[in-house]
mmCIF file of C-alpha atoms in Angstrom:
data_model
loop_
_atom_site.group_PDB
_atom_site.id
_atom_site.type_symbol
_atom_site.label_atom_id
_atom_site.label_comp_id
_atom_site.label_asym_id
_atom_site.label_seq_id
_atom_site.Cartn_x
_atom_site.Cartn_y
_atom_site.Cartn_z
ATOM 1 C CA GLU A 1 -6.388 9.642 18.895
ATOM 2 C CA ILE A 2 -8.704 12.192 20.483
ATOM 3 C CA ALA A 3 -6.658 13.050 23.040
ATOM 4 C CA ALA A 4 -2.941 12.469 21.470
ATOM 5 C CA ASN A 5 -3.781 14.182 18.276
ATOM 6 C CA PRO A 6 -4.527 17.455 19.545
ATOM 7 C CA TYR A 7 -1.732 17.112 22.288
ATOM 8 C CA ALA A 8 0.509 16.828 19.260
ATOM 9 C CA THR A 9 -0.921 19.887 17.743
ATOM 10 C CA ILE A 10 -0.885 22.247 20.838
ATOM 11 C CA LEU A 11 2.530 21.443 22.167
ATOM 12 C CA GLY A 12 4.521 24.197 20.064
ATOM 13 C CA ALA A 13 4.235 26.732 18.037
ATOM 14 C CA PRO A 14 0.840 26.641 15.885
ATOM 15 C CA GLU A 15 2.594 27.377 13.164
ATOM 16 C CA SER A 16 4.398 24.102 13.168
ATOM 17 C CA SER A 17 1.028 21.954 13.951
ATOM 18 C CA GLU A 18 0.644 20.423 11.122
ATOM 19 C CA ARG A 19 4.155 18.978 10.729
ATOM 20 C CA ARG A 20 4.568 17.642 14.484
ATOM 21 C CA LEU A 21 1.313 15.537 14.013
ATOM 22 C CA ASN A 22 2.744 14.228 10.757
ATOM 23 C CA VAL A 23 5.804 13.327 12.550
ATOM 24 C CA ALA A 24 3.785 11.790 15.079
ATOM 25 C CA GLN A 25 1.820 9.746 12.736
ATOM 26 C CA SER A 26 4.361 8.590 10.804
ATOM 27 C CA PHE A 27 5.237 5.745 12.704
ATOM 28 C CA ASN A 28 1.678 4.471 12.177
ATOM 29 C CA GLY A 29 2.954 3.846 8.562
ATOM 30 C CA VAL A 30 6.084 1.835 10.253
ATOM 31 C CA GLY A 31 3.142 -0.365 12.020
ATOM 32 C CA TYR A 32 1.244 -0.647 8.694
ATOM 33 C CA VAL A 33 4.138 -2.314 7.097
ATOM 34 C CA VAL A 34 5.290 -3.806 10.140
ATOM 35 C CA ALA A 35 2.398 -5.610 10.403
ATOM 36 C CA LEU A 36 2.043 -6.377 7.241
ATOM 37 C CA TYR A 37 5.889 -7.929 7.345
ATOM 38 C CA VAL A 38 5.670 -9.431 11.069
ATOM 39 C CA ILE A 39 1.952 -10.193 12.167
ATOM 40 C CA GLY A 40 0.563 -11.143 8.636
ATOM 41 C CA PRO A 41 2.866 -14.420 8.119
ATOM 42 C CA MET A 42 1.988 -15.426 11.621
ATOM 43 C CA ILE A 43 -1.936 -15.225 10.865
ATOM 44 C CA LEU A 44 -1.937 -16.379 7.119
ATOM 45 C CA SER A 45 1.099 -19.295 7.241
ATOM 46 C CA ALA A 46 -1.654 -21.579 7.637
ATOM 47 C CA THR A 47 -3.083 -23.348 4.330
ATOM 48 C CA VAL A 48 -6.558 -22.096 3.517
ATOM 49 C CA PRO A 49 -9.320 -25.099 2.346
ATOM 50 C CA SER A 50 -11.376 -24.305 -0.900
ATOM 51 C CA ALA A 51 -15.138 -23.528 -0.139
ATOM 52 C CA GLY A 52 -15.816 -27.242 -1.538
ATOM 53 C CA GLU A 53 -12.890 -28.690 0.676
ATOM 54 C CA LEU A 54 -14.741 -26.877 3.664
ATOM 55 C CA ALA A 55 -17.851 -28.548 2.667
ATOM 56 C CA ARG A 56 -16.645 -31.901 2.776
ATOM 57 C CA LEU A 57 -15.510 -31.682 6.185
ATOM 58 C CA SER A 58 -17.663 -33.339 9.194
ATOM 59 C CA PRO A 59 -19.181 -31.136 11.867
ATOM 60 C CA ALA A 60 -16.099 -32.202 14.414
ATOM 61 C CA ALA A 61 -13.563 -31.340 11.578
ATOM 62 C CA LEU A 62 -15.339 -28.747 10.952
ATOM 63 C CA GLN A 63 -14.776 -27.511 13.948
ATOM 64 C CA ALA A 64 -11.400 -28.348 14.527
ATOM 65 C CA TYR A 65 -10.451 -25.950 11.626
ATOM 66 C CA ARG A 66 -12.070 -22.966 13.366
ATOM 67 C CA ALA A 67 -10.451 -23.396 16.271
ATOM 68 C CA ALA A 68 -7.048 -23.698 14.796
ATOM 69 C CA GLN A 69 -7.746 -20.547 12.483
ATOM 70 C CA THR A 70 -8.766 -18.620 15.857
ATOM 71 C CA ALA A 71 -5.681 -19.836 17.743
ATOM 72 C CA THR A 72 -3.876 -18.394 14.978
ATOM 73 C CA VAL A 73 -4.976 -14.589 16.078
ATOM 74 C CA ARG A 74 -4.260 -15.632 19.615
ATOM 75 C CA ILE A 75 -0.548 -14.522 20.055
ATOM 76 C CA PRO A 76 -0.796 -11.543 17.594
ATOM 77 C CA TYR A 77 -3.153 -9.822 19.653
ATOM 78 C CA LEU A 78 -1.823 -11.247 22.821
ATOM 79 C CA VAL A 79 1.554 -9.328 21.738
ATOM 80 C CA ILE A 80 -0.443 -6.103 20.555
ATOM 81 C CA GLY A 81 -2.422 -5.928 23.869
ATOM 82 C CA GLY A 82 1.087 -6.193 25.744
ATOM 83 C CA ILE A 83 2.202 -3.587 23.726
ATOM 84 C CA PHE A 84 -0.103 -1.281 24.494
ATOM 85 C CA LEU A 85 -0.055 -1.785 28.245
ATOM 86 C CA VAL A 86 3.875 -0.730 27.979
ATOM 87 C CA VAL A 87 2.945 2.327 25.918
ATOM 88 C CA ALA A 88 0.325 3.361 28.563
ATOM 89 C CA ALA A 89 2.765 2.853 31.441
ATOM 90 C CA ILE A 90 5.507 4.903 29.662
ATOM 91 C CA ILE A 91 2.736 7.962 29.056
ATOM 92 C CA TYR A 92 1.776 7.371 32.753
ATOM 93 C CA PHE A 93 5.300 7.486 34.230
ATOM 94 C CA ALA A 94 6.495 10.527 31.770
ATOM 95 C CA HIS A 95 5.066 13.448 33.529
ATOM 96 C CA LEU A 96 4.064 14.976 30.458
ATOM 97 C CA PRO A 97 3.223 18.530 30.554
ATOM 98 C CA GLU A 98 -0.600 19.563 31.079
ATOM 99 C CA ILE A 99 -1.872 21.841 28.519
ATOM 100 C CA ARG A 100 -5.074 23.812 29.899
ATOM 101 C CA GLU A 101 -7.305 24.958 27.059
ATOM 102 C CA SER A 102 -8.528 28.654 27.606
ATOM 103 C CA ALA A 103 -12.091 29.155 29.057
ATOM 104 C CA ALA A 104 -14.926 29.939 26.177
ATOM 105 C CA PRO A 105 -16.029 33.580 26.344
ATOM 106 C CA GLU A 106 -18.896 33.979 28.802
ATOM 107 C CA ASP A 107 -20.979 36.232 26.629
ATOM 108 C CA ALA A 108 -21.562 33.644 23.892
ATOM 109 C CA GLY A 109 -24.355 31.898 24.786
ATOM 110 C CA ALA A 110 -23.682 28.762 22.249
ATOM 111 C CA SER A 111 -20.090 28.720 23.246
ATOM 112 C CA ALA A 112 -20.936 25.782 25.202
ATOM 113 C CA SER A 113 -22.728 23.933 22.963
ATOM 114 C CA TRP A 114 -22.174 21.779 19.639
ATOM 115 C CA ARG A 115 -23.626 24.684 17.773
ATOM 116 C CA GLY A 116 -20.704 26.895 18.911
ATOM 117 C CA VAL A 117 -18.206 24.133 17.746
ATOM 118 C CA LEU A 118 -19.947 23.774 14.286
ATOM 119 C CA ALA A 119 -20.094 27.321 13.684
ATOM 120 C CA HIS A 120 -16.714 27.096 12.389
ATOM 121 C CA LYS A 121 -17.109 26.045 8.851
ATOM 122 C CA HIS A 122 -13.324 24.569 8.353
ATOM 123 C CA LEU A 123 -14.056 22.297 11.092
ATOM 124 C CA VAL A 124 -16.930 20.956 9.418
ATOM 125 C CA THR A 125 -15.253 20.799 5.574
ATOM 126 C CA GLY A 126 -12.536 18.816 7.448
ATOM 127 C CA VAL A 127 -14.903 16.409 9.358
ATOM 128 C CA ILE A 128 -15.770 15.670 5.665
ATOM 129 C CA ALA A 129 -12.626 15.459 4.333
ATOM 130 C CA GLN A 130 -11.511 13.292 6.972
ATOM 131 C CA PHE A 131 -14.402 11.021 6.800
ATOM 132 C CA LEU A 132 -14.333 10.502 3.046
ATOM 133 C CA TYR A 133 -10.504 10.313 3.400
ATOM 134 C CA VAL A 134 -10.502 7.315 5.519
ATOM 135 C CA GLY A 135 -13.228 5.902 3.134
ATOM 136 C CA ALA A 136 -10.997 6.070 0.492
ATOM 137 C CA GLN A 137 -7.954 5.100 2.238
ATOM 138 C CA VAL A 138 -9.770 1.529 3.493
ATOM 139 C CA GLY A 139 -11.395 0.905 0.472
ATOM 140 C CA VAL A 140 -8.584 1.316 -1.695
ATOM 141 C CA GLY A 141 -6.218 -0.733 0.627
ATOM 142 C CA SER A 142 -8.566 -3.478 0.879
ATOM 143 C CA PHE A 143 -9.032 -3.713 -2.993
ATOM 144 C CA VAL A 144 -5.398 -3.675 -3.757
ATOM 145 C CA ILE A 145 -5.116 -7.763 -4.023
ATOM 146 C CA ARG A 146 -8.415 -8.289 -5.952
ATOM 147 C CA PHE A 147 -7.553 -5.041 -8.047
ATOM 148 C CA VAL A 148 -4.337 -6.869 -9.063
ATOM 149 C CA MET A 149 -5.649 -9.833 -9.572
ATOM 150 C CA HIS A 150 -8.321 -8.671 -11.843
ATOM 151 C CA ALA A 151 -5.416 -6.425 -14.264
ATOM 152 C CA GLN A 152 -3.566 -9.625 -13.995
ATOM 153 C CA PRO A 153 -5.422 -12.695 -14.000
ATOM 154 C CA LEU A 154 -2.288 -15.127 -13.935
ATOM 155 C CA LEU A 155 -1.446 -14.111 -10.379
ATOM 156 C CA GLY A 156 -2.534 -15.329 -7.497
ATOM 157 C CA PRO A 157 -3.361 -14.039 -4.125
ATOM 158 C CA ARG A 158 0.160 -14.285 -2.658
ATOM 159 C CA ALA A 159 1.906 -12.328 -5.615
ATOM 160 C CA ALA A 160 -0.475 -10.000 -5.675
ATOM 161 C CA ALA A 161 0.109 -8.999 -1.815
ATOM 162 C CA ARG A 162 3.498 -7.967 -2.871
ATOM 163 C CA TYR A 163 1.566 -5.167 -4.587
ATOM 164 C CA LEU A 164 -0.271 -4.639 -1.057
ATOM 165 C CA VAL A 165 3.312 -4.413 0.781
ATOM 166 C CA MET A 166 4.338 -1.852 -1.941
ATOM 167 C CA HIS A 167 1.293 0.570 -1.474
ATOM 168 C CA ALA A 168 2.226 0.104 2.344
ATOM 169 C CA VAL A 169 5.809 0.841 1.988
ATOM 170 C CA GLY A 170 5.019 4.044 0.053
ATOM 171 C CA PHE A 171 2.865 5.211 2.366
ATOM 172 C CA MET A 172 5.172 5.133 5.189
ATOM 173 C CA ILE A 173 8.260 6.239 3.160
ATOM 174 C CA ALA A 174 5.754 9.394 2.029
ATOM 175 C CA ARG A 175 4.874 9.894 5.786
ATOM 176 C CA PHE A 176 8.478 11.103 6.879
ATOM 177 C CA ALA A 177 9.146 12.952 3.431
ATOM 178 C CA GLY A 178 5.886 14.840 3.725
ATOM 179 C CA SER A 179 7.132 15.974 7.571
ATOM 180 C CA ALA A 180 10.329 16.851 5.893
ATOM 181 C CA LEU A 181 8.558 18.777 3.263
ATOM 182 C CA MET A 182 6.221 20.862 5.817
ATOM 183 C CA LYS A 183 9.575 22.659 6.795
ATOM 184 C CA THR A 184 9.591 24.700 3.598
ATOM 185 C CA ILE A 185 5.978 24.178 1.983
ATOM 186 C CA GLN A 186 2.883 24.981 3.596
ATOM 187 C CA ALA A 187 0.826 22.124 5.015
ATOM 188 C CA ALA A 188 -2.394 22.835 2.993
ATOM 189 C CA ARG A 189 -0.537 23.439 -0.504
ATOM 190 C CA LEU A 190 1.307 20.025 0.289
ATOM 191 C CA LEU A 191 -1.655 18.296 1.110
ATOM 192 C CA ALA A 192 -3.542 19.836 -1.967
ATOM 193 C CA VAL A 193 -0.706 18.216 -4.361
ATOM 194 C CA PHE A 194 -0.983 14.510 -2.600
ATOM 195 C CA ALA A 195 -4.959 15.000 -3.030
ATOM 196 C CA ALA A 196 -4.105 15.957 -6.620
ATOM 197 C CA GLY A 197 -1.807 13.108 -7.004
ATOM 198 C CA ALA A 198 -3.863 10.789 -5.726
ATOM 199 C CA LEU A 199 -7.009 11.620 -7.826
ATOM 200 C CA VAL A 200 -4.701 11.260 -11.018
ATOM 201 C CA CYS A 201 -3.408 8.127 -9.608
ATOM 202 C CA ALA A 202 -7.552 6.843 -9.548
ATOM 203 C CA VAL A 203 -8.243 8.141 -12.727
ATOM 204 C CA VAL A 204 -5.428 6.143 -14.292
ATOM 205 C CA ALA A 205 -7.068 2.994 -12.345
ATOM 206 C CA THR A 206 -10.163 3.277 -13.803
ATOM 207 C CA SER A 207 -9.141 4.162 -17.134
ATOM 208 C CA SER A 208 -6.233 1.643 -18.052
ATOM 209 C CA ALA A 209 -5.117 -1.579 -18.567
ATOM 210 C CA GLY A 210 -2.365 -3.379 -18.176
ATOM 211 C CA ILE A 211 0.051 -3.239 -15.396
ATOM 212 C CA ILE A 212 -0.118 0.516 -15.696
ATOM 213 C CA PRO A 213 -3.198 0.886 -13.351
ATOM 214 C CA ILE A 214 -1.860 -1.457 -10.698
ATOM 215 C CA TYR A 215 0.998 0.930 -10.367
ATOM 216 C CA ALA A 216 -1.517 3.680 -10.082
ATOM 217 C CA VAL A 217 -3.023 1.712 -7.146
ATOM 218 C CA VAL A 218 0.219 1.056 -5.376
ATOM 219 C CA LEU A 219 1.136 4.899 -5.741
ATOM 220 C CA ILE A 220 -2.169 5.701 -4.254
ATOM 221 C CA GLY A 221 -0.260 4.728 -0.923
ATOM 222 C CA PHE A 222 2.055 7.075 -1.100
ATOM 223 C CA PHE A 223 -0.197 9.819 -1.775
ATOM 224 C CA HIS A 224 -2.668 8.887 1.305
ATOM 225 C CA SER A 225 0.543 9.415 3.622
ATOM 226 C CA ILE A 226 -0.062 12.814 4.770
ATOM 227 C CA MET A 227 -3.764 12.931 4.400
ATOM 228 C CA PHE A 228 -5.061 11.828 7.693
ATOM 229 C CA PRO A 229 -2.682 13.986 9.875
ATOM 230 C CA THR A 230 -3.129 17.087 7.826
ATOM 231 C CA ILE A 231 -6.767 17.426 7.949
ATOM 232 C CA PHE A 232 -6.838 16.635 11.177
ATOM 233 C CA ALA A 233 -4.068 19.349 12.216
ATOM 234 C CA LEU A 234 -5.803 21.921 9.677
ATOM 235 C CA GLY A 235 -9.290 20.955 10.744
ATOM 236 C CA ILE A 236 -9.058 21.804 14.755
ATOM 237 C CA LYS A 237 -6.876 24.565 13.588
ATOM 238 C CA ASN A 238 -7.530 27.879 15.897
ATOM 239 C CA LEU A 239 -10.722 26.370 17.819
ATOM 240 C CA GLY A 240 -9.469 27.278 20.800
ATOM 241 C CA PRO A 241 -11.541 26.506 23.721
ATOM 242 C CA PHE A 242 -13.435 24.018 21.070
ATOM 243 C CA THR A 243 -10.171 21.775 20.284
ATOM 244 C CA LYS A 244 -11.205 18.873 22.505
ATOM 245 C CA ARG A 245 -14.625 18.559 20.808
ATOM 246 C CA GLY A 246 -13.307 19.049 17.369
ATOM 247 C CA SER A 247 -10.738 16.635 17.795
ATOM 248 C CA SER A 248 -13.480 14.430 18.787
ATOM 249 C CA LEU A 249 -15.385 14.905 15.530
ATOM 250 C CA MET A 250 -12.285 14.171 13.440
ATOM 251 C CA VAL A 251 -11.585 10.979 15.081
ATOM 252 C CA MET A 252 -15.557 10.122 15.013
ATOM 253 C CA ALA A 253 -15.292 10.867 10.828
ATOM 254 C CA ILE A 254 -13.001 7.335 10.735
ATOM 255 C CA ILE A 255 -16.421 6.040 10.209
ATOM 256 C CA GLY A 256 -16.283 6.545 6.788
ATOM 257 C CA ALA A 257 -14.209 3.307 6.683
ATOM 258 C CA ALA A 258 -17.608 1.666 7.043
ATOM 259 C CA VAL A 259 -19.549 2.978 4.486
ATOM 260 C CA VAL A 260 -17.094 3.828 1.581
ATOM 261 C CA PRO A 261 -15.469 0.207 1.026
ATOM 262 C CA PRO A 262 -19.062 -1.461 0.938
ATOM 263 C CA ILE A 263 -20.315 0.859 -1.789
ATOM 264 C CA MET A 264 -17.101 0.349 -3.485
ATOM 265 C CA GLY A 265 -18.022 -3.372 -3.597
ATOM 266 C CA LYS A 266 -21.541 -3.116 -4.620
ATOM 267 C CA ILE A 267 -20.276 -1.245 -7.465
ATOM 268 C CA SER A 268 -17.690 -3.975 -8.228
ATOM 269 C CA ASP A 269 -20.409 -7.002 -7.902
ATOM 270 C CA LEU A 270 -22.555 -4.968 -10.368
ATOM 271 C CA SER A 271 -19.968 -3.794 -12.760
ATOM 272 C CA ASN A 272 -16.237 -4.358 -11.855
ATOM 273 C CA ILE A 273 -13.278 -3.491 -9.825
ATOM 274 C CA GLN A 274 -12.132 -0.777 -11.952
ATOM 275 C CA ARG A 275 -15.203 1.001 -12.142
ATOM 276 C CA SER A 276 -15.257 0.858 -8.391
ATOM 277 C CA PHE A 277 -12.532 3.221 -8.149
ATOM 278 C CA TRP A 278 -14.686 6.218 -9.068
ATOM 279 C CA VAL A 279 -15.809 6.564 -5.452
ATOM 280 C CA PRO A 280 -12.038 7.124 -3.829
ATOM 281 C CA LEU A 281 -11.901 9.358 -6.775
ATOM 282 C CA LEU A 282 -14.533 11.806 -5.870
ATOM 283 C CA CYS A 283 -13.227 11.400 -2.262
ATOM 284 C CA TYR A 284 -10.145 12.754 -3.098
ATOM 285 C CA ALA A 285 -11.732 15.789 -5.494
ATOM 286 C CA TYR A 286 -13.331 16.794 -1.997
ATOM 287 C CA VAL A 287 -9.697 16.434 -0.130
ATOM 288 C CA LEU A 288 -8.496 18.909 -2.836
ATOM 289 C CA TYR A 289 -11.270 21.085 -2.413
ATOM 290 C CA PHE A 290 -10.318 20.893 1.639
ATOM 291 C CA ALA A 291 -6.554 21.673 0.549
ATOM 292 C CA VAL A 292 -7.393 24.612 -1.761
ATOM 293 C CA ALA A 293 -10.246 26.574 0.362
ATOM 294 C CA GLY A 294 -12.249 24.732 2.900
ATOM 295 C CA TYR A 295 -9.375 24.666 5.484
ATOM 296 C CA LYS A 296 -9.231 28.464 5.841
ATOM 297 C CA PRO A 297 -10.965 29.504 9.127
ATOM 298 C CA LYS A 298 -13.787 32.568 9.075
ATOM 299 C CA PRO A 299 -11.708 35.682 9.713
ATOM 300 C CA ALA A 300 -13.955 36.690 12.339
ATOM 301 C CA LEU A 301 -14.062 33.289 14.012
ATOM 302 C CA ALA A 302 -10.418 32.850 13.937
ATOM 303 C CA ALA A 303 -10.532 36.591 15.407
ATOM 304 C CA THR A 304 -12.631 35.257 18.402
ATOM 305 C CA GLU A 305 -10.707 32.220 19.093
ATOM 306 C CA THR A 306 -7.798 33.994 19.039
ATOM 307 C CA ALA A 307 -8.916 36.693 21.701
ATOM 308 C CA ALA A 308 -10.521 33.987 23.849
ATOM 309 C CA ALA A 309 -7.024 32.045 24.025
ATOM 310 C CA GLU A 310 -4.952 35.049 25.094
ATOM 311 C CA VAL A 311 -7.362 35.741 27.997
#
């Protein structure tokens, strides 16, 4: 993603960079749904014994069970690895156009350092927004099944998993729909609408009972759709010679997926799973700020980078 995402934003008119990246990232949503429908059953087809049943197994039987569980993921990962090799070969032989970045201004002493990169406030706010968004996305997605079972105790894991599929399908559909909407709606404005929608859904999820909070959580998947590519494209816009470094920071921000879900889990353990959704709610509030004001480059820096790009 460090290479492909900025490539998609640069390969064309700057004013449509967000839309191009959303179109490219739409196939991420397709992969998400395909994995749930195709790979999921391959991995989860076996009956999972309870903790008591596992405790009663002999050491040899337990070892055999673990080996069988490991074997269920072998074929899916081999298939995924094979697909990556095929795609890599296609890219290698496709002779894609080389895009060379403009050199940094010679008189800017900090331009070759990270200080020059971090001087772009919209990049910094974008990295923070990406960190929080990815954390919220992974946290919410990981908690869908448990949330459904909390709200509807009579539902088992398999029945609750249907809502995760709905969550993923909404994500996929909205990625394509969002890309189309960006033809007529400014990317930042659309991001603000989606962030506000996710925020409202999170409020409903934390404050209501019955089936309503379940569908609110399902709908969050829809609003997640355009966030990653749009934050990415807005955050690295007008960086000029710093685009690659800015892109690397944006990709590094996915570490939020390792931070936010454990916080949600801790709150869930100490209180309940509904209250844990206050964490992604706060994340969406920051994404909304980024979409309204934080994405705007400083005029002086934007002018400098534009001039550098024309050299």
